[in-house]
GROMACS .gro file of C-alpha atoms in nm:
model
  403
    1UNK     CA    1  -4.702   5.909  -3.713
    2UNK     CA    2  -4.925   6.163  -3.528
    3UNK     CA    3  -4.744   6.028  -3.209
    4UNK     CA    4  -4.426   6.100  -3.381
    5UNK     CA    5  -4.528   6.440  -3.435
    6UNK     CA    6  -4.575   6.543  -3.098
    7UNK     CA    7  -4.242   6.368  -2.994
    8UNK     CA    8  -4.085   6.571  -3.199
    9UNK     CA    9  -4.208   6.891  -3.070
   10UNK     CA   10  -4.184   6.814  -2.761
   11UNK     CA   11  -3.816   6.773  -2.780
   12UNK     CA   12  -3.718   7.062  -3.037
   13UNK     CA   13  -3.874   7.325  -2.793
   14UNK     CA   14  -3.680   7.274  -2.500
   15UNK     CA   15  -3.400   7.273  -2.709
   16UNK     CA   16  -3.440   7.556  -2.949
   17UNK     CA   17  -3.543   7.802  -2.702
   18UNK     CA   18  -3.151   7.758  -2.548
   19UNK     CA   19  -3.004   7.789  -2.882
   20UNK     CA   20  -3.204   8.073  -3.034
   21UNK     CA   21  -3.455   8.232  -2.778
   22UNK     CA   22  -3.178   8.263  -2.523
   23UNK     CA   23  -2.932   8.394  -2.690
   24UNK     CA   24  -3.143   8.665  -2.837
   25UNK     CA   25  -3.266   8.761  -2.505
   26UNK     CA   26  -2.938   8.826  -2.376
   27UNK     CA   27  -2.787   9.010  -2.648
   28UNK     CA   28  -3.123   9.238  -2.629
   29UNK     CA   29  -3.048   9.274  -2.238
   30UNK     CA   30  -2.653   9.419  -2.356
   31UNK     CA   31  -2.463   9.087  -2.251
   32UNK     CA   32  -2.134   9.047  -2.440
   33UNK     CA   33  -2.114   8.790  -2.735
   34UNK     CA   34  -1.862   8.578  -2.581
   35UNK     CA   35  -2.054   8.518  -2.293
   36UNK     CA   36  -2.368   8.479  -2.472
   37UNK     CA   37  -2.162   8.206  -2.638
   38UNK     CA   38  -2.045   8.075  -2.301
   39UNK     CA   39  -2.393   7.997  -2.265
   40UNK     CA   40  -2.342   7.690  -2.515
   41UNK     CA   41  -2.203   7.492  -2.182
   42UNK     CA   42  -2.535   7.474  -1.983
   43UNK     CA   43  -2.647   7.285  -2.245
   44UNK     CA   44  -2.363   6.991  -2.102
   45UNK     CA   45  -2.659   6.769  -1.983
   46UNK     CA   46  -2.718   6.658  -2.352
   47UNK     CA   47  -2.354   6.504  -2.386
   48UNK     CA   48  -2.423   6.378  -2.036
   49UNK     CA   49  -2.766   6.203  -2.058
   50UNK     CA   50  -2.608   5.879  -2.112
   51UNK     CA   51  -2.499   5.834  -1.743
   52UNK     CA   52  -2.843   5.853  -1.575
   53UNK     CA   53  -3.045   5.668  -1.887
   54UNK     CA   54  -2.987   5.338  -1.732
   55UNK     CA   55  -3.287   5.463  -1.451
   56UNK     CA   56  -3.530   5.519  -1.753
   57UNK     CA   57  -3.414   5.151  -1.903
   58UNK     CA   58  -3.466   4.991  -1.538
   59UNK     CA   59  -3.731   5.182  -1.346
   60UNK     CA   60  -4.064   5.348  -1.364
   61UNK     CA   61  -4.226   5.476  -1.128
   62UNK     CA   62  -4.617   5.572  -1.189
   63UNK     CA   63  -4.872   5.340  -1.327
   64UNK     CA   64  -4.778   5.455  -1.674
   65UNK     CA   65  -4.548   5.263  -1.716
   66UNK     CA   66  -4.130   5.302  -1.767
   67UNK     CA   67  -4.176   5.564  -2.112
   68UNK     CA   68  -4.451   5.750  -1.999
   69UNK     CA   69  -4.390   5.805  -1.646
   70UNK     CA   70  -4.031   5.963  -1.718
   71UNK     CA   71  -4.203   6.145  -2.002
   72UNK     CA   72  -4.538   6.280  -1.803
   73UNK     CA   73  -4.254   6.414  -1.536
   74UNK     CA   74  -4.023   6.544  -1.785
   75UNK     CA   75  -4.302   6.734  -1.931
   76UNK     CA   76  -4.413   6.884  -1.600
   77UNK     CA   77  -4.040   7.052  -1.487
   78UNK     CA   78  -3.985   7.207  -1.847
   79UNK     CA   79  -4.332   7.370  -1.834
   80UNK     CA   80  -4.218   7.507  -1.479
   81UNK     CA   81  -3.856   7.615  -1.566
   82UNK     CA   82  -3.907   7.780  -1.892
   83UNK     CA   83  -4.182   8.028  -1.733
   84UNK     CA   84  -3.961   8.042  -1.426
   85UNK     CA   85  -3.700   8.137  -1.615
   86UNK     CA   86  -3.861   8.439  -1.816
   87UNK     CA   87  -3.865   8.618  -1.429
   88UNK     CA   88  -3.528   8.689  -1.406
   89UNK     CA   89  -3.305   8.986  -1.533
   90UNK     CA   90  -3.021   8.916  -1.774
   91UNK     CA   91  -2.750   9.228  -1.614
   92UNK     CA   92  -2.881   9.133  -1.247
   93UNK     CA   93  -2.910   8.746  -1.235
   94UNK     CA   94  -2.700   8.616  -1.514
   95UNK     CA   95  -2.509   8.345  -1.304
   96UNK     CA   96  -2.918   8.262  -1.215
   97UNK     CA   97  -3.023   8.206  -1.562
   98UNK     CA   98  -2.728   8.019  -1.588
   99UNK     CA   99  -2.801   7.798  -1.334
  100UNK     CA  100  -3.185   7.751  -1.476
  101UNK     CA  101  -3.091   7.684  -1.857
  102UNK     CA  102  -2.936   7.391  -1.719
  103UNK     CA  103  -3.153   7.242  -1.517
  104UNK     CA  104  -3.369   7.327  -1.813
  105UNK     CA  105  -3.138   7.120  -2.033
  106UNK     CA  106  -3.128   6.818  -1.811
  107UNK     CA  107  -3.511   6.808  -1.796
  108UNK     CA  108  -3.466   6.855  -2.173
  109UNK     CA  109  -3.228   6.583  -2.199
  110UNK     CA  110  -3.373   6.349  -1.962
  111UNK     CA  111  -3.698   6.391  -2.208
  112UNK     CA  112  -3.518   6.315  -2.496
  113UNK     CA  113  -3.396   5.961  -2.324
  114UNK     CA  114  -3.729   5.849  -2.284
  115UNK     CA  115  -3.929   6.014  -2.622
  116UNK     CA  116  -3.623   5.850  -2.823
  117UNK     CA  117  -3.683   5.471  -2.598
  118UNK     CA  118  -4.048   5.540  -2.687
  119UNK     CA  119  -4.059   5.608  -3.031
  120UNK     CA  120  -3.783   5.368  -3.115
  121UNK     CA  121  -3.992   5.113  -2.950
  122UNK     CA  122  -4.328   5.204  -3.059
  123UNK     CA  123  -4.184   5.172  -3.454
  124UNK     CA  124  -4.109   4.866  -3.645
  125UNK     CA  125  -3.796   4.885  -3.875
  126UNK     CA  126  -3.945   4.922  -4.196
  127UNK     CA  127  -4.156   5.241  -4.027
  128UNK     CA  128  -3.817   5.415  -3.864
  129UNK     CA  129  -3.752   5.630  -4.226
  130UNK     CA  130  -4.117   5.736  -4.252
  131UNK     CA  131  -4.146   5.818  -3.807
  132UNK     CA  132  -3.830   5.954  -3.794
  133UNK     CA  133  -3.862   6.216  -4.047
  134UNK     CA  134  -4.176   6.294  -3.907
  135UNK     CA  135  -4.018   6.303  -3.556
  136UNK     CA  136  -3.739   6.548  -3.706
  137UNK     CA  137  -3.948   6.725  -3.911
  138UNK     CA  138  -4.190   6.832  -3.581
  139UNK     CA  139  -3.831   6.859  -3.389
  140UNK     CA  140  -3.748   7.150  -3.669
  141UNK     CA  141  -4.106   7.302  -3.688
  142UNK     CA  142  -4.086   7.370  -3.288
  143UNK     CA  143  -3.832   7.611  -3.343
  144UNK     CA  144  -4.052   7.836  -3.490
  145UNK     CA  145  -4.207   7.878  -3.135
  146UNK     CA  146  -3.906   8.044  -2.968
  147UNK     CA  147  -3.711   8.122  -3.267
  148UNK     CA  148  -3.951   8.363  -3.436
  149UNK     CA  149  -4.302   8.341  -3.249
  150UNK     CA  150  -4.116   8.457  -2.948
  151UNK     CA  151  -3.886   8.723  -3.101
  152UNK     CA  152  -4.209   8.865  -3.247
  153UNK     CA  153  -4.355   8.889  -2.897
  154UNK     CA  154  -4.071   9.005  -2.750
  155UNK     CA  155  -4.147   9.326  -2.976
  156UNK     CA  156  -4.464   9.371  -2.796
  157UNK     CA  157  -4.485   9.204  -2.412
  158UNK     CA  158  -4.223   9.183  -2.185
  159UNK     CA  159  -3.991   8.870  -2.207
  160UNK     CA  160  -4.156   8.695  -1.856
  161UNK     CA  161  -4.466   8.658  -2.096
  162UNK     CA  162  -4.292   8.574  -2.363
  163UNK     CA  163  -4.145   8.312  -2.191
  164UNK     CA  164  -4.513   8.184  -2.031
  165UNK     CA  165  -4.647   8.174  -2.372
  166UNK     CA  166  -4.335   7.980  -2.486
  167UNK     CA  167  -4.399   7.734  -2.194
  168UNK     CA  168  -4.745   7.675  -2.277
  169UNK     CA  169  -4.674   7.512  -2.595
  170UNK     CA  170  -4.494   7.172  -2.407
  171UNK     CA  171  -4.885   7.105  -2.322
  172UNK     CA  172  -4.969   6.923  -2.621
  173UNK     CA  173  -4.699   6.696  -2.560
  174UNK     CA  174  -4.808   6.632  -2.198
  175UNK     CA  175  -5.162   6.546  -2.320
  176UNK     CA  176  -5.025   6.291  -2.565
  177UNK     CA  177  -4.862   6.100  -2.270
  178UNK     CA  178  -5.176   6.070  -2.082
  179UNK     CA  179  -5.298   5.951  -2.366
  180UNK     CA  180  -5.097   5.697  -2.598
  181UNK     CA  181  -5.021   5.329  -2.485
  182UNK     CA  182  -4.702   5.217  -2.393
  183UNK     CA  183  -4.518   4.984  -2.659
  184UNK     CA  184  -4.369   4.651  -2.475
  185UNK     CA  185  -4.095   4.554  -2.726
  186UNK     CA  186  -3.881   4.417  -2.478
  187UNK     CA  187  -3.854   4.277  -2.051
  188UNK     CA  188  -3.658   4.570  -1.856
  189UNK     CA  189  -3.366   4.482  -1.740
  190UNK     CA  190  -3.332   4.286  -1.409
  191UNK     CA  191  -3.112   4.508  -1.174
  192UNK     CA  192  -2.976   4.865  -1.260
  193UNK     CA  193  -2.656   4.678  -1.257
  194UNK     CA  194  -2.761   4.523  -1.604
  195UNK     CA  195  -2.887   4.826  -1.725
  196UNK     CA  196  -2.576   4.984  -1.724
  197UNK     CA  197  -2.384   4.734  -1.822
  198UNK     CA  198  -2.510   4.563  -2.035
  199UNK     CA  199  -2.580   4.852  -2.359
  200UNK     CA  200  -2.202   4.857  -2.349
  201UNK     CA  201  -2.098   4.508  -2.390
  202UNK     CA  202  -2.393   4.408  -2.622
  203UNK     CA  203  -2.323   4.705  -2.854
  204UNK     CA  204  -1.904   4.634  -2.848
  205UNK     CA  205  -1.957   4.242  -2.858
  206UNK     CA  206  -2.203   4.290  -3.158
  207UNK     CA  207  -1.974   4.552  -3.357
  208UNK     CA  208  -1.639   4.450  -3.220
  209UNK     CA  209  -1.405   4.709  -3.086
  210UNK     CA  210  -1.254   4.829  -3.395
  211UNK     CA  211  -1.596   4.889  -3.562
  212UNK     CA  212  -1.761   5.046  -3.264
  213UNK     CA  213  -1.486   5.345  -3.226
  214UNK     CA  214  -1.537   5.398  -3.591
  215UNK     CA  215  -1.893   5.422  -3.519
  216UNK     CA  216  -1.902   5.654  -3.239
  217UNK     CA  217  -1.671   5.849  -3.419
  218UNK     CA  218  -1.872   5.939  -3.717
  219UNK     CA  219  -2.161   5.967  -3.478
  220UNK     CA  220  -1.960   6.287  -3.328
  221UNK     CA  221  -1.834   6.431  -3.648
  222UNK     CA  222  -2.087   6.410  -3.856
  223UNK     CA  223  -2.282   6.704  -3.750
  224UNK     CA  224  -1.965   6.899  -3.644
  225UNK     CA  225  -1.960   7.193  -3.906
  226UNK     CA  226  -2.324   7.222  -3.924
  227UNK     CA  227  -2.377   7.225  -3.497
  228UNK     CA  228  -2.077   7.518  -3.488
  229UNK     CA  229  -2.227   7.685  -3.797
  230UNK     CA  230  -2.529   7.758  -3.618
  231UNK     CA  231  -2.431   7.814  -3.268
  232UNK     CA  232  -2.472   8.178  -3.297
  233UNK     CA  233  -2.724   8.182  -3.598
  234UNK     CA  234  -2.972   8.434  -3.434
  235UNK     CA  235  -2.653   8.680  -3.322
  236UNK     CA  236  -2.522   8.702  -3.675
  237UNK     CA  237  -2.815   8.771  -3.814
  238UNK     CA  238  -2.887   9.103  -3.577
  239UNK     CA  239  -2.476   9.179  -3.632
  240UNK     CA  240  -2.587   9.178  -4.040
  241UNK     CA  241  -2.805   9.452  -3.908
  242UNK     CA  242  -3.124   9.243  -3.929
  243UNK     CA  243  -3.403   9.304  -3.643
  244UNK     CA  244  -3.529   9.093  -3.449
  245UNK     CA  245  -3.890   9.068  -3.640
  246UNK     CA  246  -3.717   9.066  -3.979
  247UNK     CA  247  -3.526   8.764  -3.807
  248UNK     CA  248  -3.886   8.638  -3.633
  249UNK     CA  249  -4.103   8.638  -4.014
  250UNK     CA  250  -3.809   8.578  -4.250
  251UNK     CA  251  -3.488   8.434  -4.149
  252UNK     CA  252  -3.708   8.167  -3.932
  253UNK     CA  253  -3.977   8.099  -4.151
  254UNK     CA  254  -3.721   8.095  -4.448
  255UNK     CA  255  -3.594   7.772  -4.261
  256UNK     CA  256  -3.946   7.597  -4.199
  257UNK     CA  257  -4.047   7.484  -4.532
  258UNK     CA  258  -3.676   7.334  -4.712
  259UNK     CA  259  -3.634   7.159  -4.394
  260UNK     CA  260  -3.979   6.976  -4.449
  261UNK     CA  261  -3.907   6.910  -4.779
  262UNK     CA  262  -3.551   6.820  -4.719
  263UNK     CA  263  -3.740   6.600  -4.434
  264UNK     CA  264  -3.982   6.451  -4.660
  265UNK     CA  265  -3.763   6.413  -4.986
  266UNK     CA  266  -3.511   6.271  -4.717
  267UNK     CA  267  -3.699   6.002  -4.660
  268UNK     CA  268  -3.852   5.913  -4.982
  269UNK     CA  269  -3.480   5.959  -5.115
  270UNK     CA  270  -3.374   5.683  -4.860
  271UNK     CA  271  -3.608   5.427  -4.981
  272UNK     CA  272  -3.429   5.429  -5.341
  273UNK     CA  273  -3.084   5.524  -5.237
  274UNK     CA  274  -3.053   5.280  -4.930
  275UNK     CA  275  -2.930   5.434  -4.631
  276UNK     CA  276  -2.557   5.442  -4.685
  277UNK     CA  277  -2.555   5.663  -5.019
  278UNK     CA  278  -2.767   5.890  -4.841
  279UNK     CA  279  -2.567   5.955  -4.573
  280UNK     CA  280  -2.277   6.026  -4.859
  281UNK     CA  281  -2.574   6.286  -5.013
  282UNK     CA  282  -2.713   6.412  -4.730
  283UNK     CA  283  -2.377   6.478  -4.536
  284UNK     CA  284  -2.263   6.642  -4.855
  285UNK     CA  285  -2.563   6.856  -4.882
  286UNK     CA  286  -2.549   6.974  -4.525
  287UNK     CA  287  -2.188   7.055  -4.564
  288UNK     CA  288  -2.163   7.232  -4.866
  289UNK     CA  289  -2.480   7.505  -4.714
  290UNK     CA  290  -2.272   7.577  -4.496
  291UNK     CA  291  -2.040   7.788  -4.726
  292UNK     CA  292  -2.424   8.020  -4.777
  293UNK     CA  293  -2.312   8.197  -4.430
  294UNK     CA  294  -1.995   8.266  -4.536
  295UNK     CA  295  -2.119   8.415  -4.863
  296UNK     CA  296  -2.402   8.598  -4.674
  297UNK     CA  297  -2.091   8.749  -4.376
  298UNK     CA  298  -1.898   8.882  -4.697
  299UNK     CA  299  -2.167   9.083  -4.760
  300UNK     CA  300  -2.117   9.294  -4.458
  301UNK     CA  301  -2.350   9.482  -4.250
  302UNK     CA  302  -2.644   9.709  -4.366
  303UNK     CA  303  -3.009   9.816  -4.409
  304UNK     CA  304  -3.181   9.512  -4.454
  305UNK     CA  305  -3.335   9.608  -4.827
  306UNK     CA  306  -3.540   9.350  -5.050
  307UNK     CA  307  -3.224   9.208  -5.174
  308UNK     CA  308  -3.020   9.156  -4.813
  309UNK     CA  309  -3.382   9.005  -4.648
  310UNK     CA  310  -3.382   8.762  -4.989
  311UNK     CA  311  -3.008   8.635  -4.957
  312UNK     CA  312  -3.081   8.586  -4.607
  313UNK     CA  313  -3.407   8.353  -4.667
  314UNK     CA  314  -3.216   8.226  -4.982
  315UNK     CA  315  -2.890   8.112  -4.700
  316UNK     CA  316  -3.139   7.968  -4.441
  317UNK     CA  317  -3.339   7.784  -4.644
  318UNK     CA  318  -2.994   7.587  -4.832
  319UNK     CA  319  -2.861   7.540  -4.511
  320UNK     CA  320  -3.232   7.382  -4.356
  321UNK     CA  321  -3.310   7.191  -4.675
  322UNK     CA  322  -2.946   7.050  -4.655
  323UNK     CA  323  -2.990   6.976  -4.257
  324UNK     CA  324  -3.365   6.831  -4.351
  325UNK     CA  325  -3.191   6.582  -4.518
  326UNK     CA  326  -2.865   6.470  -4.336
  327UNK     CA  327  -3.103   6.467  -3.979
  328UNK     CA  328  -3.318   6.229  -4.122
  329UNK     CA  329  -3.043   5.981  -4.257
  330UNK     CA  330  -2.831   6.093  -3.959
  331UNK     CA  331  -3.141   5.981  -3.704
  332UNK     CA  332  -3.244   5.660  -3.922
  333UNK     CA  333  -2.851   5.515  -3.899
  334UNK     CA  334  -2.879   5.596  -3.489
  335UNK     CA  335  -3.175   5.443  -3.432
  336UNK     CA  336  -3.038   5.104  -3.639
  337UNK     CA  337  -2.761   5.068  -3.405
  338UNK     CA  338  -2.989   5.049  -3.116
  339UNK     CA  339  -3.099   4.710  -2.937
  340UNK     CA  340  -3.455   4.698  -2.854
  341UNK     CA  341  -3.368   4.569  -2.492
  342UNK     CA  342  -3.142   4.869  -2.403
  343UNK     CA  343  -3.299   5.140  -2.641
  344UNK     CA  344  -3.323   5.421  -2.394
  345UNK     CA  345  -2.922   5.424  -2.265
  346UNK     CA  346  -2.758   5.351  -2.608
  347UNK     CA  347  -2.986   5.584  -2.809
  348UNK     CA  348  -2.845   5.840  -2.489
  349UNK     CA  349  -2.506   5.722  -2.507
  350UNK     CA  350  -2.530   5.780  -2.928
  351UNK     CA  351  -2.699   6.134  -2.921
  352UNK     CA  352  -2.518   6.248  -2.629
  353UNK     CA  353  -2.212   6.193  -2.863
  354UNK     CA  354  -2.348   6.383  -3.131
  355UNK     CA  355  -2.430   6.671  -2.880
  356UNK     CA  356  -2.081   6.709  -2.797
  357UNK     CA  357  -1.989   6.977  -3.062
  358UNK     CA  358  -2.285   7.125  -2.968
  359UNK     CA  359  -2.223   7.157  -2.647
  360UNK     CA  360  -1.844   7.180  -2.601
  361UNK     CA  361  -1.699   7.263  -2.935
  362UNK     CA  362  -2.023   7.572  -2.960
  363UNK     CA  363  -1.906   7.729  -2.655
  364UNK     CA  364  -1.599   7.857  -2.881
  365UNK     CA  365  -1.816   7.985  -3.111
  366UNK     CA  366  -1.805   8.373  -2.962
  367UNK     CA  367  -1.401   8.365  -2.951
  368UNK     CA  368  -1.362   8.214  -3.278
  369UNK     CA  369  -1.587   8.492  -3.433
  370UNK     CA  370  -1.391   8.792  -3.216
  371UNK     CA  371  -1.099   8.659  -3.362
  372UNK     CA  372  -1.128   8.549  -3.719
  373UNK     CA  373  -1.446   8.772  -3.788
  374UNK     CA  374  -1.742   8.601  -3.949
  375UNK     CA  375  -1.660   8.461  -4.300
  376UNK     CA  376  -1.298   8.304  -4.177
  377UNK     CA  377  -1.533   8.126  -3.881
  378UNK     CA  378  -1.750   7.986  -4.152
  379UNK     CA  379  -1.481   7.859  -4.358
  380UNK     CA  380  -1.388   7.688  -4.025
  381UNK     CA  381  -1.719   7.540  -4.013
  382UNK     CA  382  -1.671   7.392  -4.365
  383UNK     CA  383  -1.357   7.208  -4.284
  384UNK     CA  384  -1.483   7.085  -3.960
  385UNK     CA  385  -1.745   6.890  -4.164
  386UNK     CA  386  -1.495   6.693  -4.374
  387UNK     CA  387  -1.359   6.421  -4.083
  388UNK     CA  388  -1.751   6.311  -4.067
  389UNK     CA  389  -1.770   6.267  -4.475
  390UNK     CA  390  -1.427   6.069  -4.425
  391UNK     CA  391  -1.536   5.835  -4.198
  392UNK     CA  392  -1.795   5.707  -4.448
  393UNK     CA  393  -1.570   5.502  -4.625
  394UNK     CA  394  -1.573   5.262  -4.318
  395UNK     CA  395  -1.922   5.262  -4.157
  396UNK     CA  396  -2.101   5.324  -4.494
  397UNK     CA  397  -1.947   5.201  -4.835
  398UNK     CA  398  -2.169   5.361  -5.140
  399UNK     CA  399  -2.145   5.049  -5.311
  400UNK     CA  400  -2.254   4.834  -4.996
  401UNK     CA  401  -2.672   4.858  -4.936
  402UNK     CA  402  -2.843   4.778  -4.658
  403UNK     CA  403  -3.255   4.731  -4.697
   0.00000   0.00000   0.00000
């Protein structure tokens, strides 16, 4: 569990500095919102991953073995492009920054192949509730790190630091390569020929065709409303007329704790419910916070008194409680579909689906808002949530339990 921890931080960081830190760097540095939302396509390596996880499947290449050799490298080139990219200005070198958020994101993507092969093989079955909550639960707490820590800072040291400092905190997760073990729950495939093959037919000859589309579609719908609801979380929340440290010690930490406990209660929930009834709770939850935003956007801007700063906190925390618990069933049902011989390109080929609308769908997210305005965007959000909940009638009955 302790190994899951760090997992999990180590792939939230990466990941949360491009959807909240980066943002709120550029619209501090006077970049227009729509192309601070344009921004949402360097993150196209996470959709992508799935094409070039066959070489973590097939080959390693330091005595570490085929998990921790990707992971140790991995590791290395985030530490170096997050503090490289804290050097640049956002008016003089945006096509730069660009260009370095998505090399970041590949690194960042690439390190999410292997920590999802390693953790998937390093638990048993009746363990992936329990490690992947954890694993979320750390994934959620790194945010903190360049969603508030770092907008604090920014207050006080000039963004290269801040930007150093955030880099510094992928260490602990390059220590805990050098140091765990690496699982051997299955031979490598033979050629790289197999290894991209063969995750497709095994998965398609084990579901059948029908089955498998289904799959993969609830796989990219299910997070829809909530991925597009937050694309521009840390924007709004300045556009309310919030600053950036009343967004740094509130509207982040508002999120930390419900999404532990929506973690935690997630997967103690699971154990009782069975995993299909909680994705019908869970997915319902997550939707139904999203319709807090829209509440909060009605509101308008203004000073940010006791009662704006408490609405905010009360928003965040529905919609991270709500999230705490969809990831975590969300996560469990990916991880199940996996084959322990292929984990590393079908669990790529599966989340790289369920980046998609984070990636593609996101980068709308700044025209939507220019022209619909805030609450009519959320509403959007709301209804973009329902095909997921639909498509639970066919992948996961209520009355049909799986232990």
């Amino acid at each position: 569990m302790l190994i899951c921890v760090l997992t999990g931080f180590s792939s939230g960081m990466p990941l949360f500095l491009l959807l909240n830190m980066l943002p709120a760097w550029l619209k501090t540095e006077g970049i227009d919102l729509k192309d601070i939302g344009l921004f949402a396509l360097t993150q196209f390596p996470y959709t992508w991953k799935f094409l070039w996880a066959p070489l973590a499947d097939r080959y390693g290449f330091s005595l570490l073995g085929r998990r921790r050799s990707w992971m140790l490298a991995m590791h290395i080139a985030l530490i170096a492009a997050i503090a490289w990219l804290g050097s640049f200005s956002p008016r003089a070198d945006l096509p730069t920054i660009a260009l370095i958020a998505t090399l970041l994101a590949t690194f960042s993507a690439t390190l999410d192949v292997a920590l999802d092969a390693y953790r998937r093989e390093l638990l048993d079955d009746n363990e992936l509730a329990h490690g992947n909550t954890v694993h979320v639960n750390a994934y959620k707490l790194a945010g903190l790190i360049p969603g508030a820590l770092a907008l604090w800072l920014a207050a006080f040291l000039p963004w290269s630091v801040v930007f150093a400092i955030v880099a510094a905190f992928m260490l602990p997760g390059l220590a805990m390569t050098l140091l765990v073990r690496e699982p051997q729950r299955a031979l490598p495939p033979r050629t790289l020929s197999e290894a991209v093959r063969r995750p497709l037919t095994e998965f398609f000859g084990r579901a059948g065709w029908q089955q498998a589309l289904i799959v993969l579609s609830f796989i990219f719908f299910y997070k829809l409303g909530d991925s597009l609801c937050t694309a521009l979380a840390t924007p709004f929340y300045l556009s309310m007329g919030f600053s950036l440290q009343e967004i740094a010690i509130v509207a982040k930490n508002a999120s930390l704790w419900p999404s532990i406990i929506g973690g935690v209660l997630g997967a103690i929930w699971m154990l009782r419910l069975g995993l299909n009834r909680a994705l019908w709770l869970f997915g319902a939850a997550q939707m139904f916070a999203i319709l807090g935003f829209a509440g909060l956007a009605a509101l308008g801007a203004g000073e940010a008194d006791t009662g704006r700063l408490g609405a905010l906190a009360l928003v965040i925390g529905a919609e991270a409680f709500g999230v705490g618990l969809g990831t975590t069933a969300f996560v469990v049902y990916i991880a199940r579909c996996t084959h322990p011989a292929y984990t590393a390109t079908q669990f790529a080929l599966f989340t790289s689906l369920a980046a998609v609308p984070r990636t593609f769908v996101n980068a709308s997210a700044g025209w939507l808002v220019e022209y619909f305005g805030w609450v009519d965007f959320f509403l959007i959000c709301f209804i973009l949530a329902l095909p997921g909940m639909l498509l639970l009638f066919k992948i996961a009955p209520w009355n049909e339990r799986h232990e």
